[in-house]
Amino acid sequence: MARSGDAVRTRRHYLMCPPTYFAVEYAINPWMDPAAGVDRARAIRQWEGLRDLYRSLGHRVSEITPIDGLPDMVFAANGALVVDGRVYGARFASAERTPEGPAYLDWFRQAGFTETREPKHVNEGEGDFITLDEVVLAATGFRTEAAAHQEAERFLGRPVITLQLVDPRFYHLDTALFALSGDQVAYYPGAFSEGSRRVLASLFPDALLATEEDAAVLGLNAVCDGTDVVIAAEAAVLAGRLRDLGFRVHPIELDELRKAGGGAKCCTLEIRDARD
């Protein structure tokens, strides 16, 4: 695997949504238990820590206004996929989150994005799409329909490679894999079907393979800008291996948001736009 010294940090533009109305009121993934309750004030503090960390690293952060009644809107990554300034909108699998798709698409249109697509097929944005330099990795199995992969490929003009998720704990691709650079990834093999593991091994023979222990604390729901990695504080082994590869690692506590199955990446929608 190439060390991070071979990579260059690029200034990113992220869209985030404050957890003003965050709650666990229903269960649409194995992480969610409405009976457990959440500390919303603590969730807000943790989210603000993530936002401020991005800014301290030199990244631009825009914020979308949260909507009362949409407690999962904080997980901005699910709201769209943006590549080369083109915005492929989300169409959520669950009724509880359905209004989030139009809300995020409206934000992009009001922000001046003219190439937008309201999807015909169910997909949950960057939750199940991860963009690399040459291809987009896309998952199906729990939330996103395989037909959305073709729809995104046609709209974005980039090859999309389909992967199959098989472990319900890792219901989105971004809970099981993240990009270290434009051509390298880290992932947990156990989240994927046997065929998808072969695809990943072929595409990324030098990938960083995470343990189940680190994956189980959403350690792979991480954000890397090429040199710096923002990662769940509990993913200690993975953090150490990243440091060994030369990355600057920033552990962050987001355990309150993890009660709904989200981490750093879930809270972070990358706006890939040549205008930035």
PDB file of C-alpha atoms in Angstrom:
ATOM      1  CA  MET A   1       0.000   0.000   0.000  1.00  0.00           C
ATOM      2  CA  ALA A   2       1.186   3.502  -0.823  1.00  0.00           C
ATOM      3  CA  ARG A   3       1.968   5.543   2.258  1.00  0.00           C
ATOM      4  CA  SER A   4       0.157   8.809   2.886  1.00  0.00           C
ATOM      5  CA  GLY A   5       3.404  10.621   2.196  1.00  0.00           C
ATOM      6  CA  ASP A   6       2.727   9.855  -1.458  1.00  0.00           C
ATOM      7  CA  ALA A   7      -0.651  11.615  -1.242  1.00  0.00           C
ATOM      8  CA  VAL A   8      -1.588  15.273  -1.104  1.00  0.00           C
ATOM      9  CA  ARG A   9      -4.236  16.727   1.151  1.00  0.00           C
ATOM     10  CA  THR A  10      -6.894  18.478  -0.882  1.00  0.00           C
ATOM     11  CA  ARG A  11      -9.188  21.131   0.502  1.00  0.00           C
ATOM     12  CA  ARG A  12     -12.669  19.659   0.658  1.00  0.00           C
ATOM     13  CA  HIS A  13     -16.130  21.175   0.727  1.00  0.00           C
ATOM     14  CA  TYR A  14     -18.502  19.387   3.080  1.00  0.00           C
ATOM     15  CA  LEU A  15     -22.216  19.760   3.674  1.00  0.00           C
ATOM     16  CA  MET A  16     -23.391  19.006   7.216  1.00  0.00           C
ATOM     17  CA  CYS A  17     -26.671  19.206   9.119  1.00  0.00           C
ATOM     18  CA  PRO A  18     -26.809  20.129  12.824  1.00  0.00           C
ATOM     19  CA  PRO A  19     -28.483  17.445  14.984  1.00  0.00           C
ATOM     20  CA  THR A  20     -31.006  19.939  16.344  1.00  0.00           C
ATOM     21  CA  TYR A  21     -33.800  17.361  16.201  1.00  0.00           C
ATOM     22  CA  PHE A  22     -31.701  14.223  16.594  1.00  0.00           C
ATOM     23  CA  ALA A  23     -33.488  11.330  18.276  1.00  0.00           C
ATOM     24  CA  VAL A  24     -33.925   7.589  17.946  1.00  0.00           C
ATOM     25  CA  GLU A  25     -37.677   7.293  17.499  1.00  0.00           C
ATOM     26  CA  TYR A  26     -37.760   4.230  15.240  1.00  0.00           C
ATOM     27  CA  ALA A  27     -35.484   1.351  14.264  1.00  0.00           C
ATOM     28  CA  ILE A  28     -34.398   1.006  10.644  1.00  0.00           C
ATOM     29  CA  ASN A  29     -31.001  -0.573  11.313  1.00  0.00           C
ATOM     30  CA  PRO A  30     -29.557  -2.857  14.024  1.00  0.00           C
ATOM     31  CA  TRP A  31     -27.908   0.056  15.842  1.00  0.00           C
ATOM     32  CA  MET A  32     -31.180   1.820  16.656  1.00  0.00           C
ATOM     33  CA  ASP A  33     -33.066   1.174  19.894  1.00  0.00           C
ATOM     34  CA  PRO A  34     -35.807   3.729  20.626  1.00  0.00           C
ATOM     35  CA  ALA A  35     -35.990   2.494  24.234  1.00  0.00           C
ATOM     36  CA  ALA A  36     -32.357   3.449  24.892  1.00  0.00           C
ATOM     37  CA  GLY A  37     -32.867   7.183  24.438  1.00  0.00           C
ATOM     38  CA  VAL A  38     -30.290   9.779  23.399  1.00  0.00           C
ATOM     39  CA  ASP A  39     -28.622  12.799  24.935  1.00  0.00           C
ATOM     40  CA  ARG A  40     -29.316  15.392  22.255  1.00  0.00           C
ATOM     41  CA  ALA A  41     -27.175  18.076  23.866  1.00  0.00           C
ATOM     42  CA  ARG A  42     -24.227  15.683  23.876  1.00  0.00           C
ATOM     43  CA  ALA A  43     -24.904  14.743  20.256  1.00  0.00           C
ATOM     44  CA  ILE A  44     -24.820  18.420  19.329  1.00  0.00           C
ATOM     45  CA  ARG A  45     -21.506  18.926  21.135  1.00  0.00           C
ATOM     46  CA  GLN A  46     -19.990  15.917  19.384  1.00  0.00           C
ATOM     47  CA  TRP A  47     -21.264  17.076  15.995  1.00  0.00           C
ATOM     48  CA  GLU A  48     -19.883  20.575  16.561  1.00  0.00           C
ATOM     49  CA  GLY A  49     -16.530  19.024  17.427  1.00  0.00           C
ATOM     50  CA  LEU A  50     -16.523  17.211  14.081  1.00  0.00           C
ATOM     51  CA  ARG A  51     -17.480  20.355  12.153  1.00  0.00           C
ATOM     52  CA  ASP A  52     -14.838  22.425  13.914  1.00  0.00           C
ATOM     53  CA  LEU A  53     -12.198  19.758  13.291  1.00  0.00           C
ATOM     54  CA  TYR A  54     -12.865  19.912   9.554  1.00  0.00           C
ATOM     55  CA  ARG A  55     -12.499  23.669   9.595  1.00  0.00           C
ATOM     56  CA  SER A  56      -9.255  23.438  11.572  1.00  0.00           C
ATOM     57  CA  LEU A  57      -7.920  21.153   8.833  1.00  0.00           C
ATOM     58  CA  GLY A  58      -8.660  23.839   6.257  1.00  0.00           C
ATOM     59  CA  HIS A  59     -11.858  22.425   4.806  1.00  0.00           C
ATOM     60  CA  ARG A  60     -14.960  24.394   3.935  1.00  0.00           C
ATOM     61  CA  VAL A  61     -18.148  23.384   5.738  1.00  0.00           C
ATOM     62  CA  SER A  62     -21.618  24.450   4.623  1.00  0.00           C
ATOM     63  CA  GLU A  63     -24.689  23.725   6.723  1.00  0.00           C
ATOM     64  CA  ILE A  64     -28.213  22.783   5.723  1.00  0.00           C
ATOM     65  CA  THR A  65     -31.061  23.846   8.013  1.00  0.00           C
ATOM     66  CA  PRO A  66     -32.445  20.838   9.921  1.00  0.00           C
ATOM     67  CA  ILE A  67     -36.160  20.089   9.734  1.00  0.00           C
ATOM     68  CA  ASP A  68     -38.243  19.230  12.773  1.00  0.00           C
ATOM     69  CA  GLY A  69     -39.580  15.688  12.460  1.00  0.00           C
ATOM     70  CA  LEU A  70     -36.534  14.395  10.547  1.00  0.00           C
ATOM     71  CA  PRO A  71     -34.241  13.144  13.342  1.00  0.00           C
ATOM     72  CA  ASP A  72     -31.841  11.383  10.952  1.00  0.00           C
ATOM     73  CA  MET A  73     -31.271  14.437   8.750  1.00  0.00           C
ATOM     74  CA  VAL A  74     -27.987  14.915  10.629  1.00  0.00           C
ATOM     75  CA  PHE A  75     -26.612  12.073   8.495  1.00  0.00           C
ATOM     76  CA  ALA A  76     -25.969  14.348   5.535  1.00  0.00           C
ATOM     77  CA  ALA A  77     -23.968  11.791   3.534  1.00  0.00           C
ATOM     78  CA  ASN A  78     -27.226  10.020   2.731  1.00  0.00           C
ATOM     79  CA  GLY A  79     -28.750  13.123   1.157  1.00  0.00           C
ATOM     80  CA  ALA A  80     -27.083  13.044  -2.283  1.00  0.00           C
ATOM     81  CA  LEU A  81     -24.054  12.113  -4.369  1.00  0.00           C
ATOM     82  CA  VAL A  82     -22.139  15.013  -5.922  1.00  0.00           C
ATOM     83  CA  VAL A  83     -19.538  14.407  -8.629  1.00  0.00           C
ATOM     84  CA  ASP A  84     -18.110  17.104 -10.920  1.00  0.00           C
ATOM     85  CA  GLY A  85     -20.841  19.471  -9.778  1.00  0.00           C
ATOM     86  CA  ARG A  86     -23.619  17.075 -10.767  1.00  0.00           C
ATOM     87  CA  VAL A  87     -26.037  16.236  -7.975  1.00  0.00           C
ATOM     88  CA  TYR A  88     -27.670  12.819  -7.958  1.00  0.00           C
ATOM     89  CA  GLY A  89     -30.412  13.004  -5.347  1.00  0.00           C
ATOM     90  CA  ALA A  90     -31.464  10.450  -2.758  1.00  0.00           C
ATOM     91  CA  ARG A  91     -34.625   8.375  -2.639  1.00  0.00           C
ATOM     92  CA  PHE A  92     -34.782   6.781   0.794  1.00  0.00           C
ATOM     93  CA  ALA A  93     -35.763   3.185   1.459  1.00  0.00           C
ATOM     94  CA  SER A  94     -37.712   3.992   4.638  1.00  0.00           C
ATOM     95  CA  ALA A  95     -40.817   6.158   4.900  1.00  0.00           C
ATOM     96  CA  GLU A  96     -39.381   7.871   7.966  1.00  0.00           C
ATOM     97  CA  ARG A  97     -36.517   9.378   5.978  1.00  0.00           C
ATOM     98  CA  THR A  98     -38.244   9.939   2.630  1.00  0.00           C
ATOM     99  CA  PRO A  99     -38.660  13.739   3.039  1.00  0.00           C
ATOM    100  CA  GLU A 100     -34.911  14.163   3.432  1.00  0.00           C
ATOM    101  CA  GLY A 101     -34.299  13.511  -0.277  1.00  0.00           C
ATOM    102  CA  PRO A 102     -36.228  16.552  -1.561  1.00  0.00           C
ATOM    103  CA  ALA A 103     -34.871  18.718   1.269  1.00  0.00           C
ATOM    104  CA  TYR A 104     -31.261  18.053   0.274  1.00  0.00           C
ATOM    105  CA  LEU A 105     -31.972  18.419  -3.444  1.00  0.00           C
ATOM    106  CA  ASP A 106     -33.656  21.767  -2.764  1.00  0.00           C
ATOM    107  CA  TRP A 107     -30.558  22.931  -0.884  1.00  0.00           C
ATOM    108  CA  PHE A 108     -28.332  22.177  -3.854  1.00  0.00           C
ATOM    109  CA  ARG A 109     -30.652  23.901  -6.301  1.00  0.00           C
ATOM    110  CA  GLN A 110     -30.843  26.985  -4.107  1.00  0.00           C
ATOM    111  CA  ALA A 111     -27.046  26.910  -3.838  1.00  0.00           C
ATOM    112  CA  GLY A 112     -26.800  27.268  -7.623  1.00  0.00           C
ATOM    113  CA  PHE A 113     -26.294  23.691  -8.767  1.00  0.00           C
ATOM    114  CA  THR A 114     -28.029  23.386 -12.135  1.00  0.00           C
ATOM    115  CA  GLU A 115     -27.272  19.773 -13.004  1.00  0.00           C
ATOM    116  CA  THR A 116     -29.440  17.841 -10.559  1.00  0.00           C
ATOM    117  CA  ARG A 117     -31.306  14.569 -10.876  1.00  0.00           C
ATOM    118  CA  GLU A 118     -34.295  13.435  -8.860  1.00  0.00           C
ATOM    119  CA  PRO A 119     -33.771   9.656  -8.843  1.00  0.00           C
ATOM    120  CA  LYS A 120     -36.246   7.053 -10.006  1.00  0.00           C
ATOM    121  CA  HIS A 121     -34.609   4.304  -7.986  1.00  0.00           C
ATOM    122  CA  VAL A 122     -34.067   3.908  -4.257  1.00  0.00           C
ATOM    123  CA  ASN A 123     -30.617   5.046  -3.167  1.00  0.00           C
ATOM    124  CA  GLU A 124     -29.171   6.717  -0.083  1.00  0.00           C
ATOM    125  CA  GLY A 125     -26.530   8.967  -1.531  1.00  0.00           C
ATOM    126  CA  GLU A 126     -22.969   8.726  -0.326  1.00  0.00           C
ATOM    127  CA  GLY A 127     -24.090   6.155   2.188  1.00  0.00           C
ATOM    128  CA  ASP A 128     -23.887   3.624  -0.635  1.00  0.00           C
ATOM    129  CA  PHE A 129     -21.697   5.427  -3.186  1.00  0.00           C
ATOM    130  CA  ILE A 130     -17.983   6.106  -2.674  1.00  0.00           C
ATOM    131  CA  THR A 131     -16.220   8.149  -5.339  1.00  0.00           C
ATOM    132  CA  LEU A 132     -12.630   7.443  -6.350  1.00  0.00           C
ATOM    133  CA  ASP A 133     -10.543   9.004  -9.124  1.00  0.00           C
ATOM    134  CA  GLU A 134     -11.617   6.642 -11.889  1.00  0.00           C
ATOM    135  CA  VAL A 135     -14.667   4.771 -10.597  1.00  0.00           C
ATOM    136  CA  VAL A 136     -17.530   4.982  -8.150  1.00  0.00           C
ATOM    137  CA  LEU A 137     -17.996   2.049  -5.781  1.00  0.00           C
ATOM    138  CA  ALA A 138     -21.663   1.364  -5.056  1.00  0.00           C
ATOM    139  CA  ALA A 139     -23.387  -1.061  -2.700  1.00  0.00           C
ATOM    140  CA  THR A 140     -26.676  -2.853  -2.651  1.00  0.00           C
ATOM    141  CA  GLY A 141     -28.132  -5.366  -0.239  1.00  0.00           C
ATOM    142  CA  PHE A 142     -29.972  -3.281   2.336  1.00  0.00           C
ATOM    143  CA  ARG A 143     -30.765   0.284   1.288  1.00  0.00           C
ATOM    144  CA  THR A 144     -29.852   1.036  -2.329  1.00  0.00           C
ATOM    145  CA  GLU A 145     -31.295  -0.723  -5.366  1.00  0.00           C
ATOM    146  CA  ALA A 146     -28.846  -2.026  -7.951  1.00  0.00           C
ATOM    147  CA  ALA A 147     -30.836  -0.164 -10.615  1.00  0.00           C
ATOM    148  CA  ALA A 148     -29.754   3.088  -8.955  1.00  0.00           C
ATOM    149  CA  HIS A 149     -26.150   2.192  -9.762  1.00  0.00           C
ATOM    150  CA  GLN A 150     -26.899   2.268 -13.469  1.00  0.00           C
ATOM    151  CA  GLU A 151     -28.969   5.415 -13.087  1.00  0.00           C
ATOM    152  CA  ALA A 152     -26.088   7.156 -11.322  1.00  0.00           C
ATOM    153  CA  GLU A 153     -23.580   5.931 -13.899  1.00  0.00           C
ATOM    154  CA  ARG A 154     -25.614   7.389 -16.755  1.00  0.00           C
ATOM    155  CA  PHE A 155     -26.126  10.715 -15.022  1.00  0.00           C
ATOM    156  CA  LEU A 156     -22.603  11.167 -13.658  1.00  0.00           C
ATOM    157  CA  GLY A 157     -20.732   9.733 -16.639  1.00  0.00           C
ATOM    158  CA  ARG A 158     -18.477   7.625 -14.439  1.00  0.00           C
ATOM    159  CA  PRO A 159     -18.120   3.844 -14.213  1.00  0.00           C
ATOM    160  CA  VAL A 160     -19.984   2.428 -11.220  1.00  0.00           C
ATOM    161  CA  ILE A 161     -18.902  -0.896  -9.700  1.00  0.00           C
ATOM    162  CA  THR A 162     -21.552  -2.833  -7.795  1.00  0.00           C
ATOM    163  CA  LEU A 163     -20.786  -4.485  -4.451  1.00  0.00           C
ATOM    164  CA  GLN A 164     -23.078  -6.618  -2.279  1.00  0.00           C
ATOM    165  CA  LEU A 165     -23.402  -6.030   1.461  1.00  0.00           C
ATOM    166  CA  VAL A 166     -24.423  -9.058   3.552  1.00  0.00           C
ATOM    167  CA  ASP A 167     -24.095  -8.084   7.236  1.00  0.00           C
ATOM    168  CA  PRO A 168     -27.001  -5.904   8.460  1.00  0.00           C
ATOM    169  CA  ARG A 169     -24.724  -4.091  10.904  1.00  0.00           C
ATOM    170  CA  PHE A 170     -23.052  -2.620   7.853  1.00  0.00           C
ATOM    171  CA  TYR A 171     -26.186  -1.519   6.078  1.00  0.00           C
ATOM    172  CA  HIS A 172     -24.454   1.190   4.034  1.00  0.00           C
ATOM    173  CA  LEU A 173     -21.201   0.995   2.098  1.00  0.00           C
ATOM    174  CA  ASP A 174     -19.759   3.858   4.141  1.00  0.00           C
ATOM    175  CA  THR A 175     -19.999   1.756   7.298  1.00  0.00           C
ATOM    176  CA  ALA A 176     -17.705  -0.897   5.791  1.00  0.00           C
ATOM    177  CA  LEU A 177     -15.308   0.937   3.456  1.00  0.00           C
ATOM    178  CA  PHE A 178     -13.724   4.356   3.060  1.00  0.00           C
ATOM    179  CA  ALA A 179     -11.357   5.945   0.565  1.00  0.00           C
ATOM    180  CA  LEU A 180      -7.786   6.613   1.673  1.00  0.00           C
ATOM    181  CA  SER A 181      -6.981   8.316  -1.622  1.00  0.00           C
ATOM    182  CA  GLY A 182      -8.349   8.495  -5.122  1.00  0.00           C
ATOM    183  CA  ASP A 183      -7.218   4.948  -5.833  1.00  0.00           C
ATOM    184  CA  GLN A 184      -6.931   3.208  -2.474  1.00  0.00           C
ATOM    185  CA  VAL A 185      -9.370   2.101   0.231  1.00  0.00           C
ATOM    186  CA  ALA A 186      -9.724   0.524   3.650  1.00  0.00           C
ATOM    187  CA  TYR A 187     -12.519  -1.980   4.249  1.00  0.00           C
ATOM    188  CA  TYR A 188     -13.856  -4.818   6.382  1.00  0.00           C
ATOM    189  CA  PRO A 189     -14.113  -7.981   4.227  1.00  0.00           C
ATOM    190  CA  GLY A 190     -16.813  -9.618   6.380  1.00  0.00           C
ATOM    191  CA  ALA A 191     -19.351  -6.974   5.368  1.00  0.00           C
ATOM    192  CA  PHE A 192     -19.316  -8.147   1.740  1.00  0.00           C
ATOM    193  CA  SER A 193     -20.454 -11.155  -0.232  1.00  0.00           C
ATOM    194  CA  GLU A 194     -17.836 -13.629  -1.418  1.00  0.00           C
ATOM    195  CA  GLY A 195     -18.079 -12.306  -4.971  1.00  0.00           C
ATOM    196  CA  SER A 196     -17.680  -8.703  -3.840  1.00  0.00           C
ATOM    197  CA  ARG A 197     -14.647  -9.650  -1.752  1.00  0.00           C
ATOM    198  CA  ARG A 198     -13.059 -11.029  -4.918  1.00  0.00           C
ATOM    199  CA  VAL A 199     -13.882  -7.805  -6.770  1.00  0.00           C
ATOM    200  CA  LEU A 200     -12.348  -5.681  -4.023  1.00  0.00           C
ATOM    201  CA  ALA A 201      -9.245  -7.875  -3.794  1.00  0.00           C
ATOM    202  CA  SER A 202      -8.747  -7.546  -7.535  1.00  0.00           C
ATOM    203  CA  LEU A 203      -9.267  -3.783  -7.605  1.00  0.00           C
ATOM    204  CA  PHE A 204      -7.327  -3.028  -4.416  1.00  0.00           C
ATOM    205  CA  PRO A 205      -4.757  -5.767  -3.762  1.00  0.00           C
ATOM    206  CA  ASP A 206      -2.942  -3.524  -1.268  1.00  0.00           C
ATOM    207  CA  ALA A 207      -6.023  -2.257   0.559  1.00  0.00           C
ATOM    208  CA  LEU A 208      -5.985  -1.792   4.313  1.00  0.00           C
ATOM    209  CA  LEU A 209      -8.174  -4.548   5.787  1.00  0.00           C
ATOM    210  CA  ALA A 210      -9.907  -3.700   9.046  1.00  0.00           C
ATOM    211  CA  THR A 211     -10.783  -6.090  11.835  1.00  0.00           C
ATOM    212  CA  GLU A 212     -14.331  -6.854  12.893  1.00  0.00           C
ATOM    213  CA  GLU A 213     -13.640  -5.147  16.220  1.00  0.00           C
ATOM    214  CA  ASP A 214     -12.849  -1.830  14.551  1.00  0.00           C
ATOM    215  CA  ALA A 215     -15.678  -2.193  12.057  1.00  0.00           C
ATOM    216  CA  ALA A 216     -18.109  -2.879  14.907  1.00  0.00           C
ATOM    217  CA  VAL A 217     -17.510   0.600  16.370  1.00  0.00           C
ATOM    218  CA  LEU A 218     -18.006   2.168  12.919  1.00  0.00           C
ATOM    219  CA  GLY A 219     -14.283   2.703  12.567  1.00  0.00           C
ATOM    220  CA  LEU A 220     -14.661   2.541   8.790  1.00  0.00           C
ATOM    221  CA  ASN A 221     -17.228   5.325   8.799  1.00  0.00           C
ATOM    222  CA  ALA A 222     -14.238   7.614   8.478  1.00  0.00           C
ATOM    223  CA  VAL A 223     -13.224  10.610   6.381  1.00  0.00           C
ATOM    224  CA  CYS A 224      -9.809  10.969   4.739  1.00  0.00           C
ATOM    225  CA  ASP A 225      -8.584  13.999   2.777  1.00  0.00           C
ATOM    226  CA  GLY A 226      -5.441  12.265   1.522  1.00  0.00           C
ATOM    227  CA  THR A 227      -3.257  12.902   4.543  1.00  0.00           C
ATOM    228  CA  ASP A 228      -5.581  13.281   7.559  1.00  0.00           C
ATOM    229  CA  VAL A 229      -8.121  10.712   8.752  1.00  0.00           C
ATOM    230  CA  VAL A 230     -11.055  11.527  11.020  1.00  0.00           C
ATOM    231  CA  ILE A 231     -12.055   8.284  12.712  1.00  0.00           C
ATOM    232  CA  ALA A 232     -14.107   6.911  15.601  1.00  0.00           C
ATOM    233  CA  ALA A 233     -12.145   7.205  18.843  1.00  0.00           C
ATOM    234  CA  GLU A 234     -12.824   3.552  19.689  1.00  0.00           C
ATOM    235  CA  ALA A 235     -11.174   2.184  16.522  1.00  0.00           C
ATOM    236  CA  ALA A 236      -7.733   2.084  18.135  1.00  0.00           C
ATOM    237  CA  VAL A 237      -6.146  -0.728  16.112  1.00  0.00           C
ATOM    238  CA  LEU A 238      -7.192   0.756  12.780  1.00  0.00           C
ATOM    239  CA  ALA A 239      -5.991   4.179  13.899  1.00  0.00           C
ATOM    240  CA  GLY A 240      -2.597   2.728  14.757  1.00  0.00           C
ATOM    241  CA  ARG A 241      -2.259   1.029  11.400  1.00  0.00           C
ATOM    242  CA  LEU A 242      -3.153   4.275   9.644  1.00  0.00           C
ATOM    243  CA  ARG A 243      -0.471   6.092  11.609  1.00  0.00           C
ATOM    244  CA  ASP A 244       2.016   3.410  10.605  1.00  0.00           C
ATOM    245  CA  LEU A 245       1.178   4.238   6.985  1.00  0.00           C
ATOM    246  CA  GLY A 246       1.972   7.889   7.612  1.00  0.00           C
ATOM    247  CA  PHE A 247      -1.531   9.303   7.990  1.00  0.00           C
ATOM    248  CA  ARG A 248      -2.324  11.934  10.578  1.00  0.00           C
ATOM    249  CA  VAL A 249      -5.160  10.427  12.593  1.00  0.00           C
ATOM    250  CA  HIS A 250      -7.811  12.424  14.429  1.00  0.00           C
ATOM    251  CA  PRO A 251      -9.891  10.215  16.748  1.00  0.00           C
ATOM    252  CA  ILE A 252     -13.256  11.749  17.565  1.00  0.00           C
ATOM    253  CA  GLU A 253     -16.051  10.753  19.911  1.00  0.00           C
ATOM    254  CA  LEU A 254     -19.386  10.373  18.142  1.00  0.00           C
ATOM    255  CA  ASP A 255     -20.885   7.599  20.230  1.00  0.00           C
ATOM    256  CA  GLU A 256     -24.144   9.480  20.794  1.00  0.00           C
ATOM    257  CA  LEU A 257     -24.769   9.645  17.056  1.00  0.00           C
ATOM    258  CA  ARG A 258     -23.684   6.014  16.751  1.00  0.00           C
ATOM    259  CA  LYS A 259     -26.891   5.121  18.610  1.00  0.00           C
ATOM    260  CA  ALA A 260     -28.594   5.723  15.261  1.00  0.00           C
ATOM    261  CA  GLY A 261     -25.876   3.920  13.294  1.00  0.00           C
ATOM    262  CA  GLY A 262     -23.862   6.936  12.213  1.00  0.00           C
ATOM    263  CA  GLY A 263     -20.305   8.217  12.491  1.00  0.00           C
ATOM    264  CA  ALA A 264     -18.061  10.863  10.965  1.00  0.00           C
ATOM    265  CA  LYS A 265     -18.728   9.974   7.348  1.00  0.00           C
ATOM    266  CA  CYS A 266     -22.480   9.654   7.861  1.00  0.00           C
ATOM    267  CA  CYS A 267     -22.476  13.272   9.032  1.00  0.00           C
ATOM    268  CA  THR A 268     -20.449  14.458   6.048  1.00  0.00           C
ATOM    269  CA  LEU A 269     -21.581  14.915   2.437  1.00  0.00           C
ATOM    270  CA  GLU A 270     -18.688  15.821   0.157  1.00  0.00           C
ATOM    271  CA  ILE A 271     -19.460  18.407  -2.510  1.00  0.00           C
ATOM    272  CA  ARG A 272     -17.197  17.613  -5.452  1.00  0.00           C
ATOM    273  CA  ASP A 273     -17.464  20.715  -7.576  1.00  0.00           C
ATOM    274  CA  ALA A 274     -14.866  22.283  -9.844  1.00  0.00           C
ATOM    275  CA  ARG A 275     -16.103  25.705  -8.754  1.00  0.00           C
ATOM    276  CA  ASP A 276     -14.667  25.231  -5.253  1.00  0.00           C
TER     277      ASP A 276
END
